[in-house]
Amino acid sequence: MRYAAAARPRCAGCTTAYPDLALSYEKARYWYTPESLRGGLRASWLGGVAEVVTKGTGEVERIADRAQLWVTFAVTATERAEAVRLLGKRIERVEPLLTQDGVEVRSRRVSVHPYWSGDKGEQAGVHAEQQYQLRAADQASLETLVAALIGQEPTALNGPDWELSDQAEAAREAQVLAVADARRRAEGYAEALGVRLGTLLRISDGDDQHYAPMARAAGFAMEADRLPSVQSLNLEPQAVVVSARCTTSWSLLD
């Protein structure tokens, strides 16, 4: 709950020139006493209106309908040009897999750099890799994509991160719940003070949070004799929680 009090007069003459200001100060001192909380005015006064400020949170759960993957292909060689050439040959087999229906390439990132070994920090060779961020439109597309990528033996495969393609409906429902939560809190304070809750004076939006429990596999090197089957990966859509927060101000009535 927020409290506000009138400013104290800066000089003795103010009490004569501005009697209302002096009276407001005396009222403000009264409002801060424990006795005032048991009777009379019981909350802050802004512009002559007593108010209480509360925060509310609402959460809505939905089943995700699309997923993101991160996949890396990497090679090493003694020379930079050779590393780039070997990486290019691997990527030539990967790119056609990403044109299937329901698959979207969100980003491509290429990295080429030397790597070092030994106590003297001597250059041992050159490491080249290409990273993809991919999006699958549904579970069927995801399973087909994962199977195809595993067949190319990526250096690392991470995901999926599940998400909602359209969060608008869930976000609106979460906002309704957040406002209801803020009102319940305000009603509790009003009851504790022995007054009635009035109308809503102001409302501001908090930081929305959209998050989901992730079924993300850890990055790992895939050897040919240890390829996991797609069926054993349990790539079913996961629950996504959409939340909303708000801050509200309510008037208090005697």
XYZ file of N, CA and C in Angstrom:
762
model
N 0.857 -1.194 0.000
C 0.000 0.000 0.000
C 0.886 1.234 0.000
N 0.535 2.277 -0.736
C 1.342 3.478 -0.837
C 0.706 4.590 -0.030
N 1.550 5.356 0.706
C 1.057 6.460 1.517
C 1.658 7.761 1.010
N 0.868 8.816 1.025
C 1.351 10.127 0.626
C 0.842 11.148 1.632
N 1.687 12.089 1.971
C 1.293 13.111 2.935
C 1.585 14.488 2.358
N 0.840 15.478 2.809
C 1.071 16.839 2.338
C 2.399 17.352 2.878
N 3.044 18.255 2.131
C 4.331 18.802 2.552
C 4.149 19.741 3.742
N 5.151 19.731 4.664
C 5.093 20.630 5.817
C 5.375 22.055 5.360
N 4.659 23.065 5.891
C 4.935 24.463 5.537
C 6.394 24.801 5.820
N 7.030 25.553 4.890
C 8.439 25.871 5.016
C 8.700 27.020 5.991
N 7.710 27.797 6.301
C 7.950 28.938 7.190
C 6.712 29.180 8.037
N 6.935 29.943 9.130
C 5.822 30.195 10.039
C 4.740 31.021 9.362
N 5.143 31.896 8.439
C 4.167 32.725 7.760
C 3.227 31.953 6.858
N 3.694 30.713 6.448
C 2.849 29.924 5.558
C 1.553 29.540 6.232
N 1.594 29.320 7.550
C 0.370 28.887 8.248
C -0.656 29.999 8.267
N -0.167 31.232 8.167
C -1.089 32.369 8.140
C -1.562 32.648 6.713
N -0.575 32.657 5.791
C -0.920 32.969 4.405
C -1.692 31.844 3.741
N -1.365 30.577 4.145
C -2.005 29.418 3.520
C -2.537 28.483 4.603
N -3.631 28.859 5.243
C -4.168 28.035 6.344
C -4.545 26.632 5.889
N -4.990 26.476 4.633
C -5.377 25.141 4.156
C -4.172 24.219 4.111
N -3.000 24.767 3.745
C -1.789 23.958 3.690
C -1.401 23.472 5.077
N -1.492 24.338 6.066
C -1.182 23.926 7.428
C -2.166 22.870 7.900
N -3.437 23.024 7.567
C -4.441 22.043 7.969
C -4.166 20.703 7.306
N -3.757 20.740 6.016
C -3.458 19.492 5.310
C -2.304 18.771 5.976
N -1.312 19.524 6.433
C -0.175 18.897 7.105
C -0.615 18.229 8.398
N -1.471 18.899 9.159
C -1.936 18.323 10.410
C -2.730 17.053 10.148
N -3.548 17.030 9.060
C -4.280 15.820 8.696
C -3.323 14.696 8.316
N -2.269 15.043 7.572
C -1.309 14.026 7.156
C -0.658 13.383 8.365
N -0.321 14.184 9.379
C 0.263 13.608 10.593
C -0.731 12.678 11.271
N -1.994 13.037 11.257
C -3.010 12.194 11.869
C -3.159 10.873 11.128
N -3.098 10.896 9.795
C -3.291 9.677 9.011
C -2.214 8.642 9.286
N -1.015 9.072 9.707
C 0.075 8.132 9.914
C 0.042 7.480 11.298
N -0.837 7.858 12.183
C -0.870 7.292 13.524
C -1.641 5.990 13.543
N -1.294 5.067 14.467
C -2.065 3.814 14.578
C -3.527 4.062 14.845
N -3.828 5.146 15.604
C -5.231 5.410 15.896
C -6.012 5.703 14.619
N -5.349 6.346 13.657
C -6.058 6.684 12.416
C -6.381 5.448 11.609
N -5.613 4.372 11.793
C -5.878 3.145 11.065
C -7.033 2.367 11.674
N -7.458 2.751 12.888
C -8.591 2.074 13.525
C -9.890 2.866 13.356
N -9.803 4.061 12.844
C -10.999 4.869 12.643
C -10.651 6.119 11.875
N -11.579 6.674 11.157
C -11.307 7.855 10.365
C -10.669 7.485 9.042
N -9.768 8.349 8.523
C -9.120 8.128 7.237
C -8.065 7.057 7.393
N -8.030 6.051 6.460
C -7.220 4.860 6.671
C -6.237 4.571 5.545
N -6.036 5.428 4.598
C -5.118 5.131 3.505
C -4.540 6.429 2.973
N -3.719 6.319 1.944
C -3.111 7.514 1.382
C -4.163 8.368 0.694
N -3.838 9.660 0.587
C -4.730 10.576 -0.123
C -3.942 11.225 -1.242
N -4.375 10.986 -2.484
C -3.786 11.645 -3.645
C -4.901 12.383 -4.356
N -4.819 13.685 -4.351
C -5.879 14.484 -4.959
C -7.201 14.321 -4.227
N -7.135 14.056 -2.919
C -8.346 13.932 -2.130
C -9.019 12.586 -2.217
N -8.380 11.578 -2.825
C -8.972 10.253 -2.967
C -8.073 9.230 -2.281
N -8.632 8.502 -1.319
C -7.875 7.433 -0.671
C -7.763 6.265 -1.636
N -6.580 5.645 -1.711
C -6.384 4.568 -2.668
C -5.481 3.483 -2.107
N -5.571 2.319 -2.733
C -4.693 1.208 -2.425
C -4.125 0.683 -3.749
N -2.831 0.347 -3.765
C -2.146 -0.120 -4.967
C -1.793 -1.598 -4.791
N -2.196 -2.423 -5.719
C -1.916 -3.856 -5.647
C -1.382 -4.359 -6.988
N -0.701 -5.493 -6.938
C -0.202 -6.157 -8.135
C -0.903 -7.498 -8.300
N -1.110 -7.888 -9.554
C -1.770 -9.163 -9.834
C -1.005 -9.957 -10.870
N -1.133 -11.282 -10.795
C -0.477 -12.189 -11.732
C -1.486 -13.212 -12.226
N -1.448 -13.500 -13.514
C -2.302 -14.532 -14.101
C -1.484 -15.462 -14.967
N -1.777 -16.755 -14.916
C -1.061 -17.748 -15.708
C -2.052 -18.661 -16.419
N -1.737 -18.972 -17.679
C -2.560 -19.848 -18.500
C -1.650 -20.890 -19.133
N -2.096 -22.138 -19.121
C -1.295 -23.223 -19.697
C -1.917 -23.711 -20.996
N -1.086 -23.873 -21.990
C -1.506 -24.398 -23.285
C -0.501 -25.448 -23.752
N -0.961 -26.341 -24.640
C -0.066 -27.318 -25.252
C 0.583 -26.671 -26.474
N 1.897 -26.719 -26.539
C 2.641 -26.081 -27.628
C 2.297 -26.731 -28.964
N 2.488 -25.957 -30.042
C 2.164 -26.478 -31.371
C 3.317 -26.347 -32.364
N 4.468 -25.831 -31.922
C 5.637 -25.827 -32.799
C 6.895 -25.846 -31.935
N 8.038 -26.140 -32.554
C 9.262 -26.333 -31.778
C 10.464 -25.779 -32.527
N 11.500 -25.450 -31.756
C 12.759 -24.990 -32.323
C 13.876 -25.976 -32.000
N 14.826 -26.082 -32.919
C 15.992 -26.949 -32.776
C 17.253 -26.148 -33.065
N 18.364 -26.570 -32.445
C 19.675 -26.020 -32.750
C 20.584 -27.185 -33.131
N 21.233 -27.073 -34.279
C 22.073 -28.166 -34.753
C 23.385 -27.584 -35.268
N 24.492 -28.309 -35.002
C 25.828 -27.860 -35.389
C 26.553 -28.957 -36.149
N 27.194 -28.564 -37.235
C 28.069 -29.453 -37.991
C 29.470 -28.849 -37.966
N 30.472 -29.642 -37.582
C 31.823 -29.120 -37.420
C 32.850 -30.080 -37.996
N 33.964 -29.511 -38.450
C 35.097 -30.300 -38.965
C 36.380 -29.650 -38.471
N 37.483 -30.394 -38.532
C 38.806 -29.865 -38.233
C 39.761 -30.246 -39.347
N 40.772 -29.419 -39.569
C 41.794 -29.674 -40.577
C 43.056 -28.921 -40.183
N 44.127 -29.183 -40.891
C 45.385 -28.507 -40.579
C 45.441 -27.104 -41.153
N 44.734 -26.871 -42.244
C 44.731 -25.563 -42.898
C 43.306 -24.998 -42.952
N 43.224 -23.683 -42.948
C 41.926 -23.015 -42.957
C 41.132 -23.349 -44.225
N 41.775 -23.302 -45.365
C 41.070 -23.570 -46.619
C 40.527 -24.992 -46.644
N 41.282 -25.930 -46.129
C 40.835 -27.318 -46.106
C 39.648 -27.490 -45.160
N 39.682 -26.816 -44.029
C 38.577 -26.896 -43.077
C 37.292 -26.359 -43.697
N 37.391 -25.251 -44.398
C 36.208 -24.668 -45.037
C 35.683 -25.599 -46.124
N 36.598 -26.219 -46.892
C 36.166 -27.127 -47.953
C 35.438 -28.339 -47.383
N 35.974 -28.923 -46.308
C 35.332 -30.088 -45.690
C 33.969 -29.739 -45.102
N 33.892 -28.556 -44.503
C 32.606 -28.135 -43.947
C 31.591 -27.948 -45.058
N 32.016 -27.362 -46.163
C 31.113 -27.158 -47.289
C 30.550 -28.464 -47.812
N 31.366 -29.508 -47.848
C 30.894 -30.802 -48.329
C 29.832 -31.376 -47.388
N 30.002 -31.176 -46.085
C 28.993 -31.666 -45.140
C 27.690 -30.889 -45.286
N 27.807 -29.583 -45.448
C 26.617 -28.742 -45.535
C 25.843 -29.013 -46.822
N 26.532 -29.404 -47.872
C 25.840 -29.728 -49.123
C 24.812 -30.835 -48.932
N 25.082 -31.758 -48.029
C 24.133 -32.850 -47.774
C 23.036 -32.441 -46.797
N 23.283 -31.389 -46.033
C 22.321 -30.959 -45.012
C 21.256 -30.022 -45.589
N 21.660 -29.080 -46.418
C 20.750 -28.034 -46.890
C 19.477 -28.588 -47.539
N 19.534 -29.625 -48.371
C 18.278 -30.134 -48.959
C 17.288 -30.652 -47.922
N 17.780 -31.074 -46.759
C 16.885 -31.575 -45.721
C 16.050 -30.462 -45.093
N 16.497 -29.240 -45.259
C 15.843 -28.102 -44.598
C 14.787 -27.443 -45.465
N 14.546 -28.019 -46.660
C 13.537 -27.449 -47.574
C 12.200 -28.172 -47.475
N 12.080 -29.160 -46.610
C 10.831 -29.911 -46.497
C 9.733 -29.024 -45.916
N 8.493 -29.391 -46.183
C 7.349 -28.637 -45.672
C 7.345 -28.640 -44.144
N 7.006 -27.500 -43.588
C 6.911 -27.395 -42.134
C 8.221 -27.075 -41.453
N 9.312 -26.861 -42.198
C 10.618 -26.548 -41.619
C 11.032 -25.146 -42.043
N 11.455 -24.349 -41.089
C 11.906 -22.979 -41.349
C 13.308 -22.797 -40.773
N 14.221 -22.276 -41.579
C 15.571 -21.960 -41.099
C 15.536 -20.559 -40.507
N 15.699 -20.479 -39.196
C 15.652 -19.187 -38.516
C 16.977 -18.437 -38.621
N 18.095 -19.153 -38.598
C 19.398 -18.502 -38.731
C 20.459 -19.526 -39.093
N 21.526 -19.026 -39.736
C 22.730 -19.798 -40.028
C 23.924 -19.006 -39.514
N 24.831 -19.690 -38.862
C 26.031 -19.019 -38.355
C 27.248 -19.882 -38.661
N 28.258 -19.274 -39.277
C 29.486 -19.974 -39.633
C 30.621 -19.448 -38.765
N 31.454 -20.373 -38.285
C 32.609 -19.995 -37.471
C 33.827 -20.774 -37.948
N 34.919 -20.059 -38.186
C 36.183 -20.680 -38.588
C 37.288 -20.071 -37.736
N 38.004 -20.903 -37.000
C 39.044 -20.371 -36.110
C 40.083 -21.446 -35.806
N 41.293 -21.054 -35.457
C 42.312 -22.037 -35.096
C 42.049 -22.599 -33.707
N 42.539 -23.775 -33.455
C 42.507 -24.319 -32.096
C 43.919 -24.701 -31.695
N 44.138 -24.725 -30.373
C 45.493 -24.819 -29.839
C 45.616 -26.040 -28.938
N 46.814 -26.547 -28.819
C 47.082 -27.684 -27.936
C 48.524 -27.636 -27.473
N 48.812 -28.405 -26.439
C 50.169 -28.449 -25.918
C 50.435 -27.345 -24.911
N 51.459 -27.555 -24.089
C 51.808 -26.576 -23.064
C 52.289 -25.262 -23.646
N 52.855 -25.296 -24.832
C 53.386 -24.091 -25.456
C 52.301 -23.309 -26.205
N 51.116 -23.831 -26.254
C 50.036 -23.136 -26.947
C 50.219 -23.073 -28.442
N 50.741 -24.136 -28.995
C 50.960 -24.166 -30.431
C 49.653 -24.455 -31.167
N 49.535 -23.888 -32.353
C 48.342 -24.131 -33.143
C 48.338 -25.571 -33.641
N 47.221 -26.265 -33.365
C 47.113 -27.672 -33.762
C 46.331 -27.847 -35.047
N 45.578 -26.844 -35.424
C 44.774 -26.967 -36.625
C 43.711 -25.883 -36.689
N 42.722 -26.097 -37.559
C 41.640 -25.130 -37.762
C 40.300 -25.834 -37.573
N 39.428 -25.183 -36.832
C 38.080 -25.703 -36.560
C 37.075 -24.862 -37.346
N 36.211 -25.523 -38.094
C 35.161 -24.827 -38.854
C 33.820 -25.464 -38.530
N 32.807 -24.650 -38.324
C 31.486 -25.181 -37.998
C 30.397 -24.270 -38.534
N 29.231 -24.857 -38.758
C 28.034 -24.111 -39.128
C 26.915 -24.504 -38.185
N 26.266 -23.490 -37.617
C 25.177 -23.693 -36.669
C 23.864 -23.250 -37.304
N 22.824 -24.033 -37.050
C 21.488 -23.723 -37.560
C 20.529 -23.571 -36.380
N 19.636 -22.595 -36.509
C 18.463 -22.514 -35.651
C 17.260 -22.809 -36.528
N 16.536 -23.880 -36.204
C 15.455 -24.362 -37.056
C 14.131 -24.344 -36.308
N 13.045 -24.212 -37.054
C 11.705 -24.264 -36.469
C 10.870 -25.290 -37.221
N 10.242 -26.179 -36.461
C 9.340 -27.185 -37.028
C 7.913 -26.783 -36.709
N 7.037 -26.813 -37.718
C 5.677 -26.290 -37.571
C 4.784 -27.173 -36.720
N 5.101 -28.474 -36.600
C 4.274 -29.384 -35.813
C 5.100 -30.616 -35.450
N 4.481 -31.534 -34.716
C 5.205 -32.708 -34.248
C 5.665 -33.586 -35.402
N 4.831 -33.773 -36.422
C 5.203 -34.617 -37.547
C 6.421 -34.058 -38.272
N 6.427 -32.736 -38.502
C 7.572 -32.107 -39.156
C 8.823 -32.233 -38.300
N 8.652 -32.105 -36.987
C 9.786 -32.217 -36.079
C 10.413 -33.605 -36.135
N 9.588 -34.633 -36.077
C 10.117 -35.991 -36.092
C 10.838 -36.294 -37.400
N 10.268 -35.848 -38.517
C 10.916 -36.064 -39.815
C 12.247 -35.323 -39.889
N 12.269 -34.099 -39.396
C 13.490 -33.293 -39.430
C 14.577 -33.900 -38.551
N 14.221 -34.302 -37.338
C 15.220 -34.869 -36.421
C 15.818 -36.145 -37.002
N 14.975 -36.989 -37.568
C 15.479 -38.228 -38.164
C 16.452 -37.933 -39.298
N 16.121 -36.937 -40.128
C 16.995 -36.594 -41.251
C 18.313 -36.011 -40.765
N 18.265 -35.171 -39.759
C 19.495 -34.561 -39.246
C 20.395 -35.592 -38.579
N 19.805 -36.492 -37.815
C 20.606 -37.515 -37.158
C 21.322 -38.373 -38.194
N 20.662 -38.606 -39.317
C 21.296 -39.376 -40.374
C 22.551 -38.726 -40.931
N 22.699 -37.408 -40.752
C 23.889 -36.691 -41.218
C 24.948 -36.546 -40.133
N 24.724 -37.175 -38.983
C 25.676 -37.191 -37.872
C 26.168 -35.787 -37.496
N 25.284 -34.957 -36.995
C 25.713 -33.615 -36.575
C 26.650 -33.686 -35.378
N 27.448 -32.672 -35.208
C 28.322 -32.579 -34.030
C 27.495 -32.396 -32.766
N 26.444 -31.606 -32.852
C 25.557 -31.387 -31.707
C 24.151 -31.128 -32.197
N 23.184 -31.640 -31.456
C 21.771 -31.407 -31.747
C 21.085 -31.080 -30.437
N 20.478 -29.893 -30.346
C 19.837 -29.433 -29.119
C 18.386 -29.072 -29.380
N 17.516 -29.480 -28.481
C 16.103 -29.165 -28.600
C 15.257 -30.390 -28.301
N 13.952 -30.257 -28.504
C 13.268 -29.047 -28.982
C 12.897 -28.102 -27.856
N 12.758 -26.832 -28.198
C 12.120 -25.838 -27.335
C 10.722 -25.612 -27.890
N 9.716 -25.945 -27.089
C 8.330 -25.843 -27.558
C 7.778 -24.454 -27.328
N 6.892 -24.015 -28.235
C 6.295 -22.685 -28.132
C 4.933 -22.677 -28.807
N 4.194 -21.595 -28.551
C 2.898 -21.391 -29.201
C 3.073 -20.525 -30.434
N 2.445 -20.922 -31.520
C 2.522 -20.107 -32.730
C 1.714 -18.815 -32.579
N 0.649 -18.837 -31.776
C -0.181 -17.653 -31.537
C -0.489 -17.583 -30.043
N 0.093 -16.589 -29.367
C -0.084 -16.445 -27.929
C -1.162 -15.436 -27.554
N -1.815 -14.822 -28.541
C -2.734 -13.723 -28.266
C -3.895 -14.155 -27.372
N -4.551 -15.257 -27.698
C -5.714 -15.697 -26.916
C -5.306 -16.057 -25.494
N -4.198 -16.783 -25.350
C -3.732 -17.165 -24.020
C -3.301 -15.935 -23.222
N -2.673 -14.963 -23.884
C -2.239 -13.743 -23.196
C -3.432 -12.950 -22.679
N -4.507 -12.872 -23.473
C -5.705 -12.150 -23.014
C -6.315 -12.824 -21.790
N -6.372 -14.146 -21.804
C -6.919 -14.852 -20.645
C -6.044 -14.636 -19.416
N -4.735 -14.629 -19.599
C -3.826 -14.389 -18.475
C -4.016 -12.975 -17.918
N -4.279 -12.001 -18.795
C -4.523 -10.630 -18.336
C -5.787 -10.545 -17.488
N -6.846 -11.242 -17.898
C -8.083 -11.262 -17.114
C -7.811 -11.827 -15.722
N -7.041 -12.887 -15.655
C -6.718 -13.495 -14.363
C -5.843 -12.578 -13.521
N -4.942 -11.836 -14.162
C -4.071 -10.926 -13.420
C -4.869 -9.799 -12.779
N -5.827 -9.234 -13.516
C -6.660 -8.166 -12.971
C -7.525 -8.694 -11.828
N -8.068 -9.890 -11.992
C -8.884 -10.482 -10.922
C -8.044 -10.711 -9.672
N -6.800 -11.131 -9.849
C -5.903 -11.337 -8.712
C -5.611 -10.018 -8.005
N -5.350 -8.961 -8.783
C -5.093 -7.649 -8.188
C -6.316 -7.144 -7.424
N -7.510 -7.380 -7.957
C -8.732 -6.933 -7.276
C -8.940 -7.689 -5.964
N -8.683 -9.001 -5.974
C -8.821 -9.775 -4.733
C -7.889 -9.247 -3.647
N -6.676 -8.899 -4.039
C -5.734 -8.350 -3.064
C -6.225 -7.013 -2.512
N -6.746 -6.171 -3.416
C -7.259 -4.875 -2.976
C -8.454 -5.044 -2.034
N -9.344 -5.989 -2.344
C -10.481 -6.252 -1.469
C -10.022 -6.717 -0.096
N -8.946 -7.504 -0.062
C -8.416 -7.947 1.227
C -7.908 -6.793 2.064
N -7.206 -5.843 1.440
C -6.723 -4.682 2.178
C -7.872 -3.807 2.650
N -8.871 -3.630 1.777
C -10.018 -2.813 2.170
C -10.733 -3.423 3.367
N -10.903 -4.744 3.350
C -11.563 -5.413 4.477
C -10.740 -5.276 5.749
N -9.398 -5.390 5.609
C -8.537 -5.253 6.781
C -8.609 -3.860 7.386
N -8.852 -2.845 6.546
C -8.948 -1.466 7.021
C -10.354 -1.073 7.441
N -11.312 -1.949 7.178
C -12.683 -1.642 7.558
C -13.359 -0.639 6.654
N -12.963 -0.617 5.366
C -13.585 0.287 4.403
C -14.064 -0.520 3.213
N -14.712 0.156 2.249
C -15.185 -0.497 1.042
C -14.245 -0.199 -0.121
N -14.109 -1.172 -1.009
C -13.293 -0.967 -2.199
C -14.095 -0.209 -3.241
N -13.502 0.848 -3.786
C -14.175 1.652 -4.788
C -13.806 1.247 -6.203
N -13.789 2.214 -7.094
C -13.538 1.939 -8.505
C -12.040 1.873 -8.803
N -11.736 1.318 -9.962
C -10.363 1.266 -10.426
C -9.938 2.660 -10.892
N -8.804 3.129 -10.383
C -8.302 4.453 -10.757
C -7.269 4.384 -11.868
N -6.337 3.445 -11.764
C -5.275 3.305 -12.754
C -4.874 1.839 -12.870
N -4.335 1.485 -14.028
C -3.779 0.147 -14.225
C -2.595 0.262 -15.175
N -1.531 -0.464 -14.874
C -0.359 -0.481 -15.748
C 0.055 -1.925 -15.979
N 0.595 -2.157 -17.161
C 0.988 -3.504 -17.562
C 2.361 -3.822 -17.010
N 2.518 -5.039 -16.490
C 3.821 -5.494 -16.048
C 4.553 -6.169 -17.179
N 5.695 -6.766 -16.871
C 6.468 -7.482 -17.882
C 5.839 -8.846 -18.119
N 5.368 -9.064 -19.345
C 4.811 -10.376 -19.684
C 5.921 -11.407 -19.732
N 5.605 -12.626 -19.300
C 6.557 -13.719 -19.343
C 5.935 -14.881 -20.088
N 6.643 -15.379 -21.080
C 6.196 -16.543 -21.832
C 7.293 -17.585 -21.719
N 7.003 -18.685 -21.087
C 8.042 -19.692 -20.913
C 7.411 -21.064 -20.977
N 8.250 -22.054 -21.191
C 7.773 -23.426 -21.320
C 8.768 -24.390 -20.720
N 8.277 -25.461 -20.090
C 9.189 -26.544 -19.728
C 9.834 -27.090 -20.994
N 11.124 -27.235 -20.996
C 11.833 -27.596 -22.217
C 12.203 -29.070 -22.239
N 11.973 -29.682 -23.380
C 12.432 -31.049 -23.599
C 13.645 -30.971 -24.499
N 14.705 -30.368 -23.995
C 15.897 -30.115 -24.789
C 16.945 -31.176 -24.492
N 17.437 -31.808 -25.539
C 18.504 -32.780 -25.383
C 19.832 -32.051 -25.287
N 20.723 -32.559 -24.459
C 22.033 -31.938 -24.317
C 22.842 -32.142 -25.594
N 23.742 -31.174 -25.872
C 24.579 -31.310 -27.048
C 25.526 -32.493 -26.896
N 25.709 -33.248 -27.956
C 26.603 -34.392 -27.884
C 27.077 -34.763 -29.273
N 28.227 -35.382 -29.341
C 28.747 -35.868 -30.610
C 28.051 -37.171 -30.942
N 27.582 -37.327 -32.168
C 26.812 -38.497 -32.573
C 27.692 -39.459 -33.361
N 27.962 -40.599 -32.808
C 28.724 -41.617 -33.487
C 27.775 -42.536 -34.247
N 28.253 -43.101 -35.329
C 27.390 -43.877 -36.216
C 26.773 -45.072 -35.534
N 27.485 -45.695 -34.586
C 26.960 -46.897 -33.954
C 26.139 -46.585 -32.713
N 25.870 -45.294 -32.446
C 25.112 -44.932 -31.250
C 23.972 -43.980 -31.589
N 23.495 -44.013 -32.815
C 22.420 -43.116 -33.223
C 21.120 -43.479 -32.525
N 20.504 -42.542 -31.778
C 19.226 -42.840 -31.136
C 18.106 -42.870 -32.160
N 17.101 -43.706 -31.937
C 15.935 -43.725 -32.818
C 15.026 -42.565 -32.461
N 14.326 -42.048 -33.466
C 13.417 -40.929 -33.233
C 12.305 -41.333 -32.275
N 11.833 -42.550 -32.372
C 10.737 -43.015 -31.517
C 11.125 -42.986 -30.045
N 12.389 -43.179 -29.735
C 12.818 -43.218 -28.337
C 13.068 -41.833 -27.755
N 12.966 -40.799 -28.575
C 13.284 -39.449 -28.100
C 12.099 -38.748 -27.450
N 10.888 -39.285 -27.602
C 9.696 -38.710 -26.975
C 9.543 -37.229 -27.328
N 9.359 -36.954 -28.597
C 9.281 -35.579 -29.095
C 7.858 -35.031 -29.097
N 7.079 -35.382 -28.093
C 5.702 -34.893 -28.009
C 5.670 -33.439 -27.545
N 4.681 -32.672 -28.005
C 4.567 -31.271 -27.575
C 4.440 -31.158 -26.058
N 5.067 -30.139 -25.516
C 5.059 -29.899 -24.081
C 4.117 -28.739 -23.729
N 3.814 -28.621 -22.462
C 2.960 -27.526 -21.989
C 3.736 -26.214 -21.976
N 3.058 -25.154 -22.392
C 3.621 -23.803 -22.374
C 2.784 -22.963 -21.421
N 3.447 -22.206 -20.552
C 2.753 -21.325 -19.608
C 2.914 -19.882 -20.075
N 1.790 -19.203 -20.266
C 1.775 -17.788 -20.639
C 1.284 -17.005 -19.428
N 2.045 -16.008 -19.015
C 1.683 -15.261 -17.815
C 1.586 -13.775 -18.109
N 0.851 -13.064 -17.256
C 0.702 -11.613 -17.368
C 0.726 -11.029 -15.965
N 1.257 -9.818 -15.857
C 1.304 -9.115 -14.579
C 0.791 -7.691 -14.756
N 0.169 -7.165 -13.712
C -0.327 -5.789 -13.782
C -0.222 -5.143 -12.408
N -0.223 -3.818 -12.408
C -0.267 -3.022 -11.183
C -1.514 -2.148 -11.244
N -2.328 -2.193 -10.197
C -3.605 -1.474 -10.191
C -3.694 -0.539 -8.994
N -4.474 0.532 -9.156
C -4.793 1.455 -8.067
C -6.300 1.535 -7.935
N -6.800 1.340 -6.707
C -8.242 1.336 -6.435
C -8.572 2.397 -5.388
N -9.739 3.014 -5.532
C -10.173 3.974 -4.520
C -10.745 3.231 -3.326
N -10.626 3.851 -2.161
C -11.178 3.308 -0.927
C -12.284 4.232 -0.433
N -13.392 3.620 -0.059
C -14.567 4.389 0.385
C -14.860 4.094 1.832
N -15.305 5.129 2.565
C -15.682 4.937 3.983
C -16.951 4.127 4.074
